Coordinates of C-alpha atoms in Angstrom, one line a residue:
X1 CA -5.8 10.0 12.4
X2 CA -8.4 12.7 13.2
X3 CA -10.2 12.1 16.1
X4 CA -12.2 15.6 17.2
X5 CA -13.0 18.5 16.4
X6 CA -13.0 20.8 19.2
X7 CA -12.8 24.2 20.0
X8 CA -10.3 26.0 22.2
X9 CA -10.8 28.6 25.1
X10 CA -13.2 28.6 27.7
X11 CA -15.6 29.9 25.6
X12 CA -17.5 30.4 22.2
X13 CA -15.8 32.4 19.6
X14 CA -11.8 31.8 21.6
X15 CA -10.3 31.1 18.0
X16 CA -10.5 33.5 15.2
X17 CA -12.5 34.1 12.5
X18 CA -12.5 30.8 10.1
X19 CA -9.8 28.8 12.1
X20 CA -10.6 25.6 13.1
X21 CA -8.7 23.2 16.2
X22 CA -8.6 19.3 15.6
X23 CA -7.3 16.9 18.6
X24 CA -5.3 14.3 16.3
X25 CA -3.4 11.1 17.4
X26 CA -0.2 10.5 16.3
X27 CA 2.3 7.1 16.5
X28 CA 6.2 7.1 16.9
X29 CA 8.4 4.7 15.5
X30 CA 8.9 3.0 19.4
X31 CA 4.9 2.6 19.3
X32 CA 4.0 5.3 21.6
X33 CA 0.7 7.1 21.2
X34 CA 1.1 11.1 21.5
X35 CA -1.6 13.7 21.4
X36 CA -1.5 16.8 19.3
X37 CA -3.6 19.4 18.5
X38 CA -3.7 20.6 14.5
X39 CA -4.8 24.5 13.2
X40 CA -6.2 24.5 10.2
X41 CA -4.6 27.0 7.6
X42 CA -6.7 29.5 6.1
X43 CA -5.1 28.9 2.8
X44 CA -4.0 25.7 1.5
X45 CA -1.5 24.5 0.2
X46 CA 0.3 25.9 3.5
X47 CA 3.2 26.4 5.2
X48 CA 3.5 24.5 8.7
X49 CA 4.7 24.9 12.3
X50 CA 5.7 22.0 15.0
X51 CA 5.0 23.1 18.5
X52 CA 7.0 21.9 20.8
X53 CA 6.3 22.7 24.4
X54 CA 8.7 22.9 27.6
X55 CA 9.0 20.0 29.7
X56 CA 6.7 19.4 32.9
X57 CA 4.0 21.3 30.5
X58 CA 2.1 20.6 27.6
X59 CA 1.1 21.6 24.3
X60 CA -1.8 24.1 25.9
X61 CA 0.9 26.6 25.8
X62 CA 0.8 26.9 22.2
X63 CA -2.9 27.1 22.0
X64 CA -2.9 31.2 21.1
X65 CA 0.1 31.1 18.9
X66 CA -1.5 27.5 17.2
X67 CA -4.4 29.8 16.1
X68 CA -2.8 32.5 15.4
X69 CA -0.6 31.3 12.6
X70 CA -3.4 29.7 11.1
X71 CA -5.0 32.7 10.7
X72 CA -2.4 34.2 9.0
X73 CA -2.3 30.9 7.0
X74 CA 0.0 29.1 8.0
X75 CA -0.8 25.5 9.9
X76 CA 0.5 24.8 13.5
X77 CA 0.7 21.2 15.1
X78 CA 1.5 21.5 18.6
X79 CA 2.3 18.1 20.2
X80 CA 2.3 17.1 24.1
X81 CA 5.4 15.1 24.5
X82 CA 5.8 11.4 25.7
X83 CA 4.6 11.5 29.4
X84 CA 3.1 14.9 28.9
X85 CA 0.0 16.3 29.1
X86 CA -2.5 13.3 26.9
X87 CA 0.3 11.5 25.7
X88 CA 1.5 7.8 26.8
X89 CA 5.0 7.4 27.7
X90 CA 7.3 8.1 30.0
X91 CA 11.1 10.1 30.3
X92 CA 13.8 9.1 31.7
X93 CA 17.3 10.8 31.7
X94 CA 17.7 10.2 28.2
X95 CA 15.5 13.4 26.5
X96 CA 16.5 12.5 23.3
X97 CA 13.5 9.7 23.0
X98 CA 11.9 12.4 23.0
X99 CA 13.1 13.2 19.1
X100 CA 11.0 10.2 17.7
X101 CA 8.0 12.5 18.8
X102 CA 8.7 15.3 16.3
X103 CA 9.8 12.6 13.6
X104 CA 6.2 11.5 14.4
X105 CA 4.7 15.2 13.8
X106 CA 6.5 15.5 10.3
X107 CA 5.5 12.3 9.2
X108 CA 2.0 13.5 10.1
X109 CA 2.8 16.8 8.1
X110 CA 3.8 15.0 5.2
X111 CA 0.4 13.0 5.2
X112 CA -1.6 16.3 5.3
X113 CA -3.0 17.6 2.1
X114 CA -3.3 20.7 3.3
X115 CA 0.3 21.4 3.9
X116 CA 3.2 22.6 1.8
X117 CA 6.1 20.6 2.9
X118 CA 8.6 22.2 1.6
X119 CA 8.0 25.1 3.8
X120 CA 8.1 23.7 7.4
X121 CA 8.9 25.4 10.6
X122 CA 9.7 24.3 13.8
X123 CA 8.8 26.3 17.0
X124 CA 10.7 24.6 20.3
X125 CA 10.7 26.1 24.3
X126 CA 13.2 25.3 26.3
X127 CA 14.6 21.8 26.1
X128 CA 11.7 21.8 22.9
X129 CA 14.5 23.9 21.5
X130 CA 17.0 21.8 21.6
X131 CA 14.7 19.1 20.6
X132 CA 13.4 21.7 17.7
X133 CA 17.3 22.3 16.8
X134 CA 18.2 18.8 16.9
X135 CA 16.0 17.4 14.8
X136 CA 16.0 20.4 12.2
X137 CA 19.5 19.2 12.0
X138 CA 19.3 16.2 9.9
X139 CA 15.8 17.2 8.7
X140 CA 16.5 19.0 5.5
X141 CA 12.7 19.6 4.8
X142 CA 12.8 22.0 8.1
X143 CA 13.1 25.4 6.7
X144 CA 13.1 27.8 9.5
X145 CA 13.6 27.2 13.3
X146 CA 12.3 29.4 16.6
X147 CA 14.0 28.7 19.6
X148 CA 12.4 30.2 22.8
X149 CA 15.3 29.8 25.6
X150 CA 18.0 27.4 24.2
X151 CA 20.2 26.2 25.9
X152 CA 23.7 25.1 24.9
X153 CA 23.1 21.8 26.9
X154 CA 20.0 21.0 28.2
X155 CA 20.6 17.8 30.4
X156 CA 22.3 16.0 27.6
X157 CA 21.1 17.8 24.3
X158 CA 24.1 19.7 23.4
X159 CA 22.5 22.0 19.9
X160 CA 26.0 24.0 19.3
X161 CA 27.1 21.3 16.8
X162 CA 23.4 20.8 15.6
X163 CA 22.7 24.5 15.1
X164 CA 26.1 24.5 12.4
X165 CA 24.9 21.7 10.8
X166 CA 21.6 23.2 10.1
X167 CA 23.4 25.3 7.9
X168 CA 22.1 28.3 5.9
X169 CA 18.5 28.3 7.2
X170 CA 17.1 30.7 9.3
X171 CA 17.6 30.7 13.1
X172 CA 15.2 33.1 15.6
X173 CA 16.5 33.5 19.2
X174 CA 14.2 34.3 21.8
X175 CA 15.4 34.9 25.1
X176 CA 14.5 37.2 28.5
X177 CA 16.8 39.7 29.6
X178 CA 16.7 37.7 33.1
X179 CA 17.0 34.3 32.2
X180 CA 21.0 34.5 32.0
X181 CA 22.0 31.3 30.8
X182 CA 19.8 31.1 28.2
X183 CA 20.9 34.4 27.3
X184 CA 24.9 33.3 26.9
X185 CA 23.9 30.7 25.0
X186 CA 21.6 32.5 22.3
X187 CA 24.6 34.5 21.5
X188 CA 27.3 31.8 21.1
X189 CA 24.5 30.0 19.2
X190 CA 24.1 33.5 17.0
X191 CA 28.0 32.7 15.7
X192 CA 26.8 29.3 14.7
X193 CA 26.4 28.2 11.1
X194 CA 26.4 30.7 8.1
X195 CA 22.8 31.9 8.0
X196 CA 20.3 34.3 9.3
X197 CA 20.7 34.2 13.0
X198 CA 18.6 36.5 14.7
X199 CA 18.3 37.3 18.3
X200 CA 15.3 38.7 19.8
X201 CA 15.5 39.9 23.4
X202 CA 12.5 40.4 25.6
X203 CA 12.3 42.6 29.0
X204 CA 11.8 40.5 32.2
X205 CA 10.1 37.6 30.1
X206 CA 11.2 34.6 31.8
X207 CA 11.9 31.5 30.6
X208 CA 10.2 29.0 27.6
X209 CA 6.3 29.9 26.7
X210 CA 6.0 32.0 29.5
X211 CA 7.3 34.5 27.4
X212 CA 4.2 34.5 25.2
X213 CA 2.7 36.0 28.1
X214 CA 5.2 39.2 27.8
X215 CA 4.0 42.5 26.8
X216 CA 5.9 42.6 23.4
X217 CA 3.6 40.2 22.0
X218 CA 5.8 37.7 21.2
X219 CA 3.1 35.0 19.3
X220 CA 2.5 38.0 16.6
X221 CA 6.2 38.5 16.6
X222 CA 6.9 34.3 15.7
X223 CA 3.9 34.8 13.2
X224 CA 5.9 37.3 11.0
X225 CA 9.4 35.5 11.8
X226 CA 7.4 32.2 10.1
X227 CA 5.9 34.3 7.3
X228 CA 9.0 36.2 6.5
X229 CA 10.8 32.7 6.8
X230 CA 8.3 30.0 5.2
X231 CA 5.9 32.1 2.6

């Protein structure tokens, strides 16, 4: 359901040229209401992206990468998760709740006119990224997959086994030089599965979306990994 049109940025003119930011309510299966924010494509039919943020943050992270893909024509959907940013809920130890929220975001996908859904993506941060790599796991529709700092277990969401069932499809690693434990587990997660697995390392990054932030422009860098992968 839309609710608002709104722009993004402190000011006038933030988003570019012909891209428009809707705030959009969505509903899980266990009846909990989540915020999101959806970029319009350029082009429609389009390709699509789920955001999925870091935890103790919110989908504000994703707000230049959001409108950046849809300038390039692809649509984003960034969602705050249960008990994050404008979203009800709450987590407890058990992060995997937190799976219904993406089931939630490709349901709304798949209701969107605009979007090609045989050409979804999935962008995750941190435990997003094992949330991203989980659920692309028994989603067959997802048809590419970002992982910013993955972890081999992050408090309970073990992706090894996940990342070989996702098969054949494409796999992007993103990981700081400094952030060693993320790095150890991109690379045992590179051997995983049969497909394209590539691992891109950034200089003194850090950790999740704050790598967005680094100077190899990372956002334009996920913007051709999703157009190589989903157009």
């Amino acid at each position: 359901m839309l609710l608002a049109l709104f722009a993004l940025g402190s000011a006038p003119g933030t988003l570019p040229a012909g891209v428009a930011a809707q705030r959009v309510a969505l509903r899980t299966a266990d009846g909990i209401s989540l915020a999101a924010t959806w970029y319009e494509p350029t082009a429609r039919p389009a390709p699509a992206v789920i955001l999925v943020h870091m935890l103790q943050r919110s989908r504000k992270d994703w707000d230049g990468l959001g409108s950046r893909l849809a300038s390039e024509g692809i649509a984003a959907l960034a969602i705050d998760l249960r008990g994050h940013g404008e979203s009800q809920g709450a987590v407890g130890e058990n992060l995997a709740v937190m799976l219904e929220d993406i089931k939630a975001a490709r349901r709304h996908l798949a209701s969107r006119f605009e979007v090609n859904n045989a050409r979804i993506g999935i962008a995750g941060a941190s435990a997003g990224a094992n949330l991203a790599a989980l659920e692309a796991s028994v989603d067959s529709g997802t048809a590419s997959l970002a992982l910013l700092s993955p972890s081999l277990d992050y408090r309970g969401l073990r992706i090894e086994a996940a990342v070989r069932k996702y098969g054949s499809r494409p796999v992007l690693l993103v990981v700081g030089d400094d952030d060693a434990y993320a790095m150890r587990s991109a690379k045992d997660l590179q051997k995983a599965g049969g497909g394209i697995r590539e691992l891109l390392v950034l200089k003194n990054a850090g950790h999740g979306t704050n790598m967005l932030n680094a100077p190899e422009d990372l956002p334009q860098q996920l913007v051709q990994w999703f157009r190589r992968t989903l157009q």
